[in-house]
Coordinates of C-alpha atoms and ligand atoms in Angstrom, one line a residue:
X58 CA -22.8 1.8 -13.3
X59 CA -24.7 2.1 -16.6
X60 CA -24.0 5.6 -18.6
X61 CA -26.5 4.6 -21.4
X62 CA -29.7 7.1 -21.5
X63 CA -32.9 4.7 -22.1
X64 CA -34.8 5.6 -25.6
X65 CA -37.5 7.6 -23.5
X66 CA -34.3 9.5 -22.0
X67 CA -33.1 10.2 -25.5
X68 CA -36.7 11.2 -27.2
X69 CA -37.6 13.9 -24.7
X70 CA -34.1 14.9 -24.8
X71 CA -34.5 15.2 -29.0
X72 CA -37.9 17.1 -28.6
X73 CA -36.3 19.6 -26.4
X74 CA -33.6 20.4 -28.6
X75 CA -35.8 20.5 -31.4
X76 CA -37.9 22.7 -30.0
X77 CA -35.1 24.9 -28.9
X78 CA -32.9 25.3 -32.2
X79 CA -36.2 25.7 -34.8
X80 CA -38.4 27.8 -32.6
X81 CA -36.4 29.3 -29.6
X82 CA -33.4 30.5 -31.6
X83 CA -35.3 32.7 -34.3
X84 CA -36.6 35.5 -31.6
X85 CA -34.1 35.2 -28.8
X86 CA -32.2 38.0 -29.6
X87 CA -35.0 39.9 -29.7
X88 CA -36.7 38.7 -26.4
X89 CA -33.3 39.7 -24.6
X90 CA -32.7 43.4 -25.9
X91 CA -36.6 44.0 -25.2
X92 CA -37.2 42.0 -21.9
X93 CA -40.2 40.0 -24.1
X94 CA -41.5 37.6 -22.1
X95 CA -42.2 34.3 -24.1
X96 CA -46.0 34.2 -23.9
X97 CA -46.1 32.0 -26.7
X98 CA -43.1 29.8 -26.6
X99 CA -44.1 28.6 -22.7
X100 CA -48.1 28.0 -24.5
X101 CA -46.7 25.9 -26.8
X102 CA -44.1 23.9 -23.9
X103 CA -47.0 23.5 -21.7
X104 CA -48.6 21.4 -24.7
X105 CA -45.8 19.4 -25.2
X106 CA -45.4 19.0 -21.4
X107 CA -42.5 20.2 -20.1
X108 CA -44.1 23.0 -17.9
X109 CA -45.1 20.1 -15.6
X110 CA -42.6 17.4 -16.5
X111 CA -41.8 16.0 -13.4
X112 CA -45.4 15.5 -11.4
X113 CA -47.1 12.3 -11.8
X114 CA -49.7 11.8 -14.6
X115 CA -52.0 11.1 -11.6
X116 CA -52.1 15.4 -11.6
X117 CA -52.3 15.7 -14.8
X118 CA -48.5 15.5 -15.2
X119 CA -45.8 14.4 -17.6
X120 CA -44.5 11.6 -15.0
X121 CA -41.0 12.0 -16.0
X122 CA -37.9 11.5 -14.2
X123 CA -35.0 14.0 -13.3
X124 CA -32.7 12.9 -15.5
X125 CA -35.1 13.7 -18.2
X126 CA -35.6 17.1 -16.4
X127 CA -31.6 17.5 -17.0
X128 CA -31.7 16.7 -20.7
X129 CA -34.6 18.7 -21.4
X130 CA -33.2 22.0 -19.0
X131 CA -29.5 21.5 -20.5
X132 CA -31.4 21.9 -24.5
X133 CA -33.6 24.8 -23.6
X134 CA -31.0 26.6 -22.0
X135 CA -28.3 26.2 -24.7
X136 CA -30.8 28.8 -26.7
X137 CA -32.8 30.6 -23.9
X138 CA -32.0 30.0 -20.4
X139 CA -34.5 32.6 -19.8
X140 CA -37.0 30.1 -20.7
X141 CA -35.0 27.5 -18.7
X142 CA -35.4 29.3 -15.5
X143 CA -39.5 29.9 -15.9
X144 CA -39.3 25.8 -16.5
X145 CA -37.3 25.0 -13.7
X146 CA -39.0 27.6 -11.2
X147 CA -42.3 26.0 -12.3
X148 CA -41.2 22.2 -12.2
X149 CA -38.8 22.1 -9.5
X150 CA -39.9 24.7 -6.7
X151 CA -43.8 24.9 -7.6
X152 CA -44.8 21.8 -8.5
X153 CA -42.5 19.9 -6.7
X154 CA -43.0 21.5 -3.6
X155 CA -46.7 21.1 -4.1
X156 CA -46.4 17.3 -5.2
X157 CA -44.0 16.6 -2.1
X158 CA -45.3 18.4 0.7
X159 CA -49.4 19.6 -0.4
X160 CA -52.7 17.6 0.7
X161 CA -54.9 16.0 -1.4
X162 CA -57.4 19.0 -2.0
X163 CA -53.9 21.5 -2.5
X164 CA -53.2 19.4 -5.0
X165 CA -56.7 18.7 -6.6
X166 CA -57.1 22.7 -6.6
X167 CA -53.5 24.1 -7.2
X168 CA -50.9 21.1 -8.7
X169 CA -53.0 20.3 -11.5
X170 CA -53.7 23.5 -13.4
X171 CA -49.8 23.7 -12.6
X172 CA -49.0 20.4 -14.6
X173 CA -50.5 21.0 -17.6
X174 CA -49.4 24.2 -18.1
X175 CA -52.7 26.0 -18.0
X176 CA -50.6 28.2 -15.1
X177 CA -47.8 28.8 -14.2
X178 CA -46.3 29.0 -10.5
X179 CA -43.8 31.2 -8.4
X180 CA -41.5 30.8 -5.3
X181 CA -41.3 34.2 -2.8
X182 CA -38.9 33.4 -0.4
X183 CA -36.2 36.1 -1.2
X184 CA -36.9 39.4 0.2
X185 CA -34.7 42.8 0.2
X186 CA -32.9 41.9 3.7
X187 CA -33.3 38.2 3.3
X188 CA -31.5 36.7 0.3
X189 CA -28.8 34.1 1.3
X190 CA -30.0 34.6 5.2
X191 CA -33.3 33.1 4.3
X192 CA -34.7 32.6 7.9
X193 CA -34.2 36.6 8.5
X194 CA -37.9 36.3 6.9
X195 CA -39.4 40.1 7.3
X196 CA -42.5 39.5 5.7
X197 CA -45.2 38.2 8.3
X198 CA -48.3 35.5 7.7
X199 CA -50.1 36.4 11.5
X200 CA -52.5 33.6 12.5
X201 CA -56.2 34.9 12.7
X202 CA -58.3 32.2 13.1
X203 CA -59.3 30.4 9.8
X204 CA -56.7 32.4 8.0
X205 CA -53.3 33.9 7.9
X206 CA -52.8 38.0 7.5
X207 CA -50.1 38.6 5.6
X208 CA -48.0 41.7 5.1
X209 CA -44.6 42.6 3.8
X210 CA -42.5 42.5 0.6
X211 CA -40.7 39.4 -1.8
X212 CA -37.8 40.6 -4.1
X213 CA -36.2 38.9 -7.4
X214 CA -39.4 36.7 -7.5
X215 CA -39.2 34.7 -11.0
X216 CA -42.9 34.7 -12.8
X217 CA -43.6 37.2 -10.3
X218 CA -46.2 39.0 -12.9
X219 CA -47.4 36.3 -14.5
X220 CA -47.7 33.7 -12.1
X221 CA -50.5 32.4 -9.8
X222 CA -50.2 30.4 -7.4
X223 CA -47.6 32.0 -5.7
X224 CA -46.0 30.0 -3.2
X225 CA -45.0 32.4 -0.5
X226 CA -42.7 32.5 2.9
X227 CA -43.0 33.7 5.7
X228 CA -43.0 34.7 9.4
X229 CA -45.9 33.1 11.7
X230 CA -44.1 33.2 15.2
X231 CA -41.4 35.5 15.3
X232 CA -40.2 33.9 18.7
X233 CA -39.7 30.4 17.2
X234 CA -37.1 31.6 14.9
X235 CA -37.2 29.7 12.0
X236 CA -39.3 27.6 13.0
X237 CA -42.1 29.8 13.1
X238 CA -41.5 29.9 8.8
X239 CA -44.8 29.0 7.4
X240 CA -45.5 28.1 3.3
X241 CA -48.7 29.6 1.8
X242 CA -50.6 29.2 -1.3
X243 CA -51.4 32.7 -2.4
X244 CA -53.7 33.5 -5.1
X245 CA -51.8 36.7 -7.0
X246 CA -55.2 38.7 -7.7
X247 CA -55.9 38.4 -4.1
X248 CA -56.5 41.8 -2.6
X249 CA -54.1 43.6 -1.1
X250 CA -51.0 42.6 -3.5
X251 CA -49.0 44.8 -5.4
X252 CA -46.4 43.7 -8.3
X253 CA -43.6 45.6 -8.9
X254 CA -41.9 46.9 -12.3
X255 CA -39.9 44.4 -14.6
X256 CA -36.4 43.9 -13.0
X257 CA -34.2 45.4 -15.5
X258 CA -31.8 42.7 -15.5
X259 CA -28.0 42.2 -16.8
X260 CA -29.1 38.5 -18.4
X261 CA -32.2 36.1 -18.4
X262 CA -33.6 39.3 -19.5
X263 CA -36.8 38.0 -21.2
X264 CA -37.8 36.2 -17.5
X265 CA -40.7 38.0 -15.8
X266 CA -38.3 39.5 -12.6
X267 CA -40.3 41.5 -10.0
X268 CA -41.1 42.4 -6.3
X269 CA -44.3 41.9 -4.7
X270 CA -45.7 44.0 -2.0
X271 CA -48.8 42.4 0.0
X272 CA -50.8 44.5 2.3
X273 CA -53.2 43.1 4.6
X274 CA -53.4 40.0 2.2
X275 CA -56.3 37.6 3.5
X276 CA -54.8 33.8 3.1
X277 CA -57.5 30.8 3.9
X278 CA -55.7 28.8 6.8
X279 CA -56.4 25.3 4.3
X280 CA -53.7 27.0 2.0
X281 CA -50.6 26.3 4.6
X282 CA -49.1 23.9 3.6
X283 CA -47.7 21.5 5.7
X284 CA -48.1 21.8 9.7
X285 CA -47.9 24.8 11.5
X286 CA -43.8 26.0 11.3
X287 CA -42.8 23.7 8.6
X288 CA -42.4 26.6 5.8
X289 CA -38.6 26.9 6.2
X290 CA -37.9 23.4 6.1
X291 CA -40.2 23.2 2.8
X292 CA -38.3 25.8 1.2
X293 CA -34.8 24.5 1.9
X294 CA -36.0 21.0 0.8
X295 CA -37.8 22.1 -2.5
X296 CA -34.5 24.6 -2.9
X297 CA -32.4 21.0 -3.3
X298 CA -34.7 20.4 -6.1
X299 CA -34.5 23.4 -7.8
X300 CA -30.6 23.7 -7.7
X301 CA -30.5 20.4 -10.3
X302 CA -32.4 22.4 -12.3
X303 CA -30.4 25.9 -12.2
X304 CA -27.2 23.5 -12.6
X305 CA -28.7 22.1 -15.2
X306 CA -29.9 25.7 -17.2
X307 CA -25.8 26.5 -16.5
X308 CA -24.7 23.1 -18.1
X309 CA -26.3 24.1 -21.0
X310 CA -25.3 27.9 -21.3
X311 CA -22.0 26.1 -21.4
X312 CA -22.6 23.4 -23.7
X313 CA -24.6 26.2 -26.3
X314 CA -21.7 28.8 -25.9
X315 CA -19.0 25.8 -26.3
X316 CA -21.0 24.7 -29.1
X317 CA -21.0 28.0 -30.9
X318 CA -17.1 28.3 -29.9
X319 CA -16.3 25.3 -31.9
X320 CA -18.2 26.3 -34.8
X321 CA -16.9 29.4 -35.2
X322 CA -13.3 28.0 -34.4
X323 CA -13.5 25.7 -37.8
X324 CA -14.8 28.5 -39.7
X325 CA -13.0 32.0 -38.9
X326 CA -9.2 32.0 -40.5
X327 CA -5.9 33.8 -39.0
X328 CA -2.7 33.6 -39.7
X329 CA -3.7 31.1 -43.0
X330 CA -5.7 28.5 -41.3
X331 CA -8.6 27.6 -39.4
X332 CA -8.4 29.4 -35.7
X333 CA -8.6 25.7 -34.1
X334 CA -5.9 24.7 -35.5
X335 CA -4.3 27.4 -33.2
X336 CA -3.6 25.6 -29.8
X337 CA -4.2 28.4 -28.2
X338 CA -7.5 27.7 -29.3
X339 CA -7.7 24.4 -29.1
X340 CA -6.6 24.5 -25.7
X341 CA -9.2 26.6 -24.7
X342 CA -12.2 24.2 -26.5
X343 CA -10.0 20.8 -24.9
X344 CA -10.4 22.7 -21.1
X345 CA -14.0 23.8 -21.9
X346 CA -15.0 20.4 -23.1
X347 CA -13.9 18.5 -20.0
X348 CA -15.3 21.1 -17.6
X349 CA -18.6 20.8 -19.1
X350 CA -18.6 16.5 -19.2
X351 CA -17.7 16.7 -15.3
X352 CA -20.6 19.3 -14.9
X353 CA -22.9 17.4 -16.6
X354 CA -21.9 14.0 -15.0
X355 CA -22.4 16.1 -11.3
X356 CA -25.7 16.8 -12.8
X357 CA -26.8 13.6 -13.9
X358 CA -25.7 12.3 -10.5
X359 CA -28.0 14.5 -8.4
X360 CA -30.9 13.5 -10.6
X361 CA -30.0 9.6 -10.4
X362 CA -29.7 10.3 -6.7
X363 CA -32.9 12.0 -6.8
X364 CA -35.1 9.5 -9.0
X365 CA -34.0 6.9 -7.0
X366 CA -35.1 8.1 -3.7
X367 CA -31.6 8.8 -1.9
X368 CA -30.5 11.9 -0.1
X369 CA -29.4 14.2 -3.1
X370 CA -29.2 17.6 -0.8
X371 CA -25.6 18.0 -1.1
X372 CA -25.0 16.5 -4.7
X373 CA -27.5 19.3 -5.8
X374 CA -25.1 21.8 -4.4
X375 CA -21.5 20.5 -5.7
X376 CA -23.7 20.5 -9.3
X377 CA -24.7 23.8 -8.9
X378 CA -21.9 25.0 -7.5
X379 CA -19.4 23.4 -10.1
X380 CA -21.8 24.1 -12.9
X381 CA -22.9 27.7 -12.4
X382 CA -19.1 29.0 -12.3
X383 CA -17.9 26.6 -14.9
X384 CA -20.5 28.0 -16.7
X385 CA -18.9 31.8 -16.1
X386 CA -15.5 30.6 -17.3
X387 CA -16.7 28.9 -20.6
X388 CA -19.2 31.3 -21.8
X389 CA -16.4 34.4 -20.7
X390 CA -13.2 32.1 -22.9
X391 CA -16.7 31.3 -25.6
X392 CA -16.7 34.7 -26.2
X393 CA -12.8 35.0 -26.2
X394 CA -12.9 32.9 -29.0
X395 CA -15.1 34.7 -31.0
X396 CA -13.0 37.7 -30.8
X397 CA -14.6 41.3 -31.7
X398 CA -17.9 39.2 -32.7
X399 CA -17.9 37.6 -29.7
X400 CA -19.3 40.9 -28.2
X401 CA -22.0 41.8 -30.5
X402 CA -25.3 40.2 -30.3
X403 CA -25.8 38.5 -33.4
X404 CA -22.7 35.7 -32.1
X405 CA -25.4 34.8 -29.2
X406 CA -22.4 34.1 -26.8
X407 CA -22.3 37.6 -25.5
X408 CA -25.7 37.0 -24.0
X409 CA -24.7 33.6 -22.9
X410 CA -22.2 34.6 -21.0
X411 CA -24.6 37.7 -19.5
X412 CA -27.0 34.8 -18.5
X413 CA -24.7 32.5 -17.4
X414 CA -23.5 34.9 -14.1
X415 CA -27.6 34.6 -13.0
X416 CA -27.0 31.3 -12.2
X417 CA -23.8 31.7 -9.6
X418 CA -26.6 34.3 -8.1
X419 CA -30.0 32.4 -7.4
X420 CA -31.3 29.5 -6.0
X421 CA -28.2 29.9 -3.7
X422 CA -25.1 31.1 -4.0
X423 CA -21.9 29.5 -5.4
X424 CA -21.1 30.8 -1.5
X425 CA -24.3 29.5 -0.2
X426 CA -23.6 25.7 -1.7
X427 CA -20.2 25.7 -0.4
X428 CA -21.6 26.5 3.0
X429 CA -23.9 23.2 2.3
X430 CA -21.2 20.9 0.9
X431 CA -19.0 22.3 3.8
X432 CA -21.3 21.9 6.6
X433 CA -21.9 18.2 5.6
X434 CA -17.8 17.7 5.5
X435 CA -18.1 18.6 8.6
X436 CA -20.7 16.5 10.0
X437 CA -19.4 13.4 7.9
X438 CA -22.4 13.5 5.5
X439 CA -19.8 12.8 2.5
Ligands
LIG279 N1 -33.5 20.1 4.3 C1 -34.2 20.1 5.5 N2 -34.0 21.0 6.5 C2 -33.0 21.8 6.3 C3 -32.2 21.9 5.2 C4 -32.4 20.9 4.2 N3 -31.7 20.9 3.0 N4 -31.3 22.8 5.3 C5 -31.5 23.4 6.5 N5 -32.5 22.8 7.1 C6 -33.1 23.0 8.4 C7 -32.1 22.8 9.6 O1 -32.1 21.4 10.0 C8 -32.6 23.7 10.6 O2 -33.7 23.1 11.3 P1 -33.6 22.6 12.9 O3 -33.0 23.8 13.6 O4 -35.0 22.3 13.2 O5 -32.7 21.5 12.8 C9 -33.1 24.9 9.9 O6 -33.4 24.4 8.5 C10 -32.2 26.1 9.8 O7 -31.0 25.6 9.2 P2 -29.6 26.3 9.4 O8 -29.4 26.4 10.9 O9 -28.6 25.5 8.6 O10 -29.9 27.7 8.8 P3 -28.9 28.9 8.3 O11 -29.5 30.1 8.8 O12 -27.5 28.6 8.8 O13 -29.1 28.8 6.7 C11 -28.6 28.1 4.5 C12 -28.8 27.7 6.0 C13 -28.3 26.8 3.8 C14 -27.5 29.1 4.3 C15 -30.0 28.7 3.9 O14 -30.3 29.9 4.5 C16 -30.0 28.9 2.4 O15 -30.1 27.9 1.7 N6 -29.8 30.1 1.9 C17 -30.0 30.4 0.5 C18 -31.4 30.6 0.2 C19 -31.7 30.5 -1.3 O16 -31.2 29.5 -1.9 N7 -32.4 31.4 -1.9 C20 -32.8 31.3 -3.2 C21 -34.1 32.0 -3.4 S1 -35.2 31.2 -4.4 C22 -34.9 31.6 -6.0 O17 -33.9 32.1 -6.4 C23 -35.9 31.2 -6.9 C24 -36.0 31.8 -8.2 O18 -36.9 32.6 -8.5 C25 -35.0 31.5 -9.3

């Protein structure tokens, strides 16, 4: 077992947080009381790579592995998980999926305007009556002949303004239950689609939030992808993906508010000395310290298991799982350490811990991974 991070590992991992504490930090605040979404700051990622990190440099890609993916998503997300999640949406669910599961011309056409950036990319699978009880798929995709008729809404889509592609979800053959699920590439200017206002959200506030409403949308039959039926197993197998990366956005809204708490915790006085000096302090940065090496080890794991071609389905799960409520607890005692600042914005950890309750939320559950991990228990998968 070798815990070392190789030199490439350790450069992206430097340019990320580079990036993150000289550019993200000086607008954040900002970006989160005005809902901004960071036009600029996701230009300037895309030229350093990281919008298409993961895909192979044969599309035009970064061609780096997941545990670079974790590094990078832990750094970003320390500052602006909101810029974490349009990352990991792009990276894990969009290109991935694409990468995986997409022909040749899907990818000639669609992956590689996606890796370098020049684009960005949305999932639609949620939709108002089918959040965790994703094969309950309302909207339809009816077969016409050479192309697919789609009607119906998608709710909480991330990049849902700004993004096209979209890949969508839906319902082919109602009969066939979920397996009648097909996965389109959808063009977001086609006619017939409607975006919703900006989600005015608790946290990730500066991520573009929004329903979409198609009517009578006209999809080319070339843009299924995989075979007729395979959308729902697409989606839960890109989801597996995608939870690495949302575990990894709450690893580092832990690690940036546990950060902060330390700092602050040398620096702020009571009772005539340093406030970690306290233990009731110190207990509090010795608990969040260890919860956030165990998340990050669950992490790294997925990703190993990931980059080196094993099943990683249910590691994905216990990290996000762990990770997204570890990442309540610390960012919640984060701002207990900070006292009366703790809850004004100009101490960051306020919106950290806002953020940080996103992630028990999307990409599944805390619930929803327990049913995984559980289900495998029960089947002997672990
Ligand atoms: N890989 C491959 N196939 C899988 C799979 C996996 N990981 N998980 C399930 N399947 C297959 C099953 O084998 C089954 O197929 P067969 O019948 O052919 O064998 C089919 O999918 C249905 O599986 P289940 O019977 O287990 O389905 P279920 O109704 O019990 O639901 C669930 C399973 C795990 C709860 C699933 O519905 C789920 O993951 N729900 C949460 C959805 C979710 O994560 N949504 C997030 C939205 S995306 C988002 O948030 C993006 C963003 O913008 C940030």
């Amino acid at each position: 077992m070798d815990f070392q991070l190789t030199e490439e590992q350790l450069m992206i991992q430097q340019a990320a947080r580079d990036y993150a504490q000289r550019e993200l930090i000086k607008d954040v605040i900002e970006r989160d009381e005005k809902a901004i979404y960071p036009a600029d700051h996701i230009r300037n990622l895309a030229e350093l790579g990281f919008l298409g990190m993961l895909v192979d440099p044969k599309y035009d890609g970064g061609g780096m592995d997941t545990i670079s993916y974790v590094l990078a998503m832990e750094e970003f997300s320390k500052v602006d998980s909101s810029i974490g999640v349009i990352i990991s949406v792009n990276n894990s669910l969009v290109c991935y999926g694409l990468e995986q599961y997409g022909n040749e011309q899907q990818k000639e056409t669609f992956l590689k305007p996606l890796a370098r950036g020049e684009v960005t990319g949305a999932f639609l699978l949620s939709e108002p009556g089918a959040g965790s009880d994703a094969t309950s798929q309302q909207t339809t995709a009816i077969d016409n002949g050479d192309h697919y008729l789609v009607n119906g809404v998608k709710n909480w889509i991330t990049n849902g303004h700004t993004a096209s592609p979209y890949l969508l979800i839906a319902q082919t053959d109602r009969a066939k239950g979920h397996r009648g699920i097909n996965a389109l590439i959808v063009d977001r200017h086609a006619k017939g689609i409607s975006v919703g206002p900006h989600e005015n959200k608790m946290g990730m506030r500066s991520s573009d939030t929004h329903s979409v409403q198609f009517t009578d949308v006209v999809v080319p039959k070339e843009n299924r992808i995989g075979d007729d039926g395979f959308g729902f197993k697409f989606a839960m197998k890109t989801l597996e993906g995608g939870r690495i990366g949302i575990a990894s956005q709450a690893l580092g809204l832990a690690s940036g508010a546990y950060e902060l708490a330390v700092k602050y915790a040398k620096e702020r006085k009571t009772f005539g000395q340093e406030i970690i000096k306290h233990q009731a302090i110190a207990f509090k940065l010795s608990d969040m310290a260890t919860q956030i090496e165990a998340a990050r080890f669950l992490c790294l794991k997925a990703a190993w298991l990931k980059d080196t071609g094993q099943p990683y389905g249910v590691a994905s799960a216990m990290a996000k799982q762990y990770t997204a409520d570890m990442a309540m607890r610390v960012t919640t005692e984060a701002v207990q350490v900070h006292g009366g600042y703790g809850y004004v914005k100009e101490y960051h950890v306020e919106r950290l811990m806002r953020d940080a309750k996103l992630t028990q939320i999307y990409e599944g559950t805390s619930e929803i991974q327990k049913i995984v991990i559980s289900r495998a228990i029960e089947n002997d998968d672990i």
